[in-house]
Amino acid sequence: MHVNTLLKWNKRMAIVYATGVWTMIGTFIFYKYTGRYEDMPVKKEEEVPLPEDKTQLLFLTEHSKVVMVYSKDFVPYTTRIYNFISSFDNPGRDK
């Protein structure tokens, strides 16, 4: 790399950096002047009530509340498929 190209590259990067910094400072001053940049109140997290029943799961978000209820003797589908496939390997109780 020649010295001239290095100086050109350095000058261009300095201009890009200065433009970014002055844009950020100008935006901050604009928002501070117009009143849009005010300290936001801190939201306190709501206490999530624990479900009384172990078969219920409660998911709370800002926009929704989801209650999932599982049946008492629920077996997941992956376990059912695994048991079905592994039953071909095992000879069973006949032996």
Coordinates of C-alpha atoms in Angstrom, one line a residue:
M1 CA 0.0 0.0 0.0
H2 CA 1.4 3.3 -1.0
V3 CA 1.6 6.3 1.4
N4 CA -0.8 8.3 -0.8
T5 CA -3.5 5.7 -0.7
L6 CA -3.0 5.2 3.0
L7 CA -3.5 9.0 3.6
K8 CA -6.6 9.0 1.5
W9 CA -8.0 6.0 3.3
N10 CA -7.2 7.6 6.7
K11 CA -8.9 10.8 5.7
R12 CA -12.1 9.0 4.4
M13 CA -12.4 7.0 7.6
A14 CA -11.9 10.1 9.7
I15 CA -14.8 11.7 7.8
V16 CA -17.0 8.7 8.3
Y17 CA -16.2 8.5 12.0
A18 CA -16.8 12.2 12.5
T19 CA -20.1 12.1 10.7
G20 CA -21.3 9.2 12.9
V21 CA -20.3 10.9 16.1
W22 CA -21.8 14.3 15.2
T23 CA -25.0 12.5 14.1
M24 CA -25.2 10.7 17.4
I25 CA -24.6 14.0 19.4
G26 CA -27.1 15.9 17.2
T27 CA -29.8 13.3 17.7
F28 CA -29.3 13.3 21.5
I29 CA -29.5 17.1 21.6
F30 CA -32.7 17.0 19.4
Y31 CA -34.4 14.4 21.6
K32 CA -33.4 16.2 24.8
Y33 CA -34.6 19.5 23.4
T34 CA -38.0 18.2 22.2
G35 CA -38.6 16.3 25.4
R36 CA -38.8 12.9 23.9
Y37 CA -35.7 11.7 25.8
E38 CA -37.0 11.6 29.4
D39 CA -36.2 9.0 32.0
M40 CA -38.6 6.2 31.5
P41 CA -40.2 4.9 34.7
V42 CA -39.0 1.5 35.7
K43 CA -41.6 -1.2 35.5
K44 CA -41.9 -3.4 38.5
E45 CA -42.3 -7.1 37.7
E46 CA -45.6 -8.5 38.8
E47 CA -45.7 -11.4 41.2
V48 CA -46.6 -14.6 39.3
P49 CA -48.9 -16.7 41.4
L50 CA -47.7 -20.3 41.6
P51 CA -50.4 -22.8 40.4
E52 CA -51.8 -24.9 43.1
D53 CA -52.0 -27.9 40.8
K54 CA -48.8 -29.4 39.5
T55 CA -50.4 -30.2 36.2
Q56 CA -50.8 -26.5 35.3
L57 CA -48.2 -24.2 33.8
L58 CA -48.7 -20.5 33.8
F59 CA -47.0 -18.2 31.3
L60 CA -47.4 -14.4 31.8
T61 CA -46.2 -11.8 29.3
E62 CA -47.0 -8.2 28.9
H63 CA -49.6 -9.0 26.3
S64 CA -50.9 -12.5 27.1
K65 CA -51.6 -15.0 29.8
V66 CA -51.4 -18.7 28.9
V67 CA -52.4 -21.5 31.2
M68 CA -51.4 -25.0 30.0
V69 CA -53.1 -27.9 31.7
Y70 CA -51.6 -31.4 31.5
S71 CA -53.6 -34.5 32.1
K72 CA -52.7 -36.5 35.2
D73 CA -51.1 -39.6 33.5
F74 CA -49.8 -37.8 30.4
V75 CA -47.1 -39.6 28.4
P76 CA -45.3 -37.4 25.9
Y77 CA -45.4 -38.5 22.2
T78 CA -41.7 -38.9 22.0
T79 CA -41.8 -41.4 24.8
R80 CA -44.6 -43.3 23.2
I81 CA -42.7 -43.5 19.9
Y82 CA -39.5 -44.6 21.7
N83 CA -41.4 -47.3 23.6
F84 CA -43.1 -48.5 20.4
I85 CA -39.8 -48.8 18.5
S86 CA -37.9 -50.4 21.4
S87 CA -40.7 -53.0 21.7
F88 CA -39.5 -54.5 18.4
D89 CA -36.0 -55.1 20.0
N90 CA -37.3 -56.8 23.2
P91 CA -38.7 -60.3 22.8
G92 CA -41.3 -59.6 25.5
R93 CA -42.5 -61.7 28.4
D94 CA -42.9 -64.9 26.5
K95 CA -39.4 -66.2 27.1

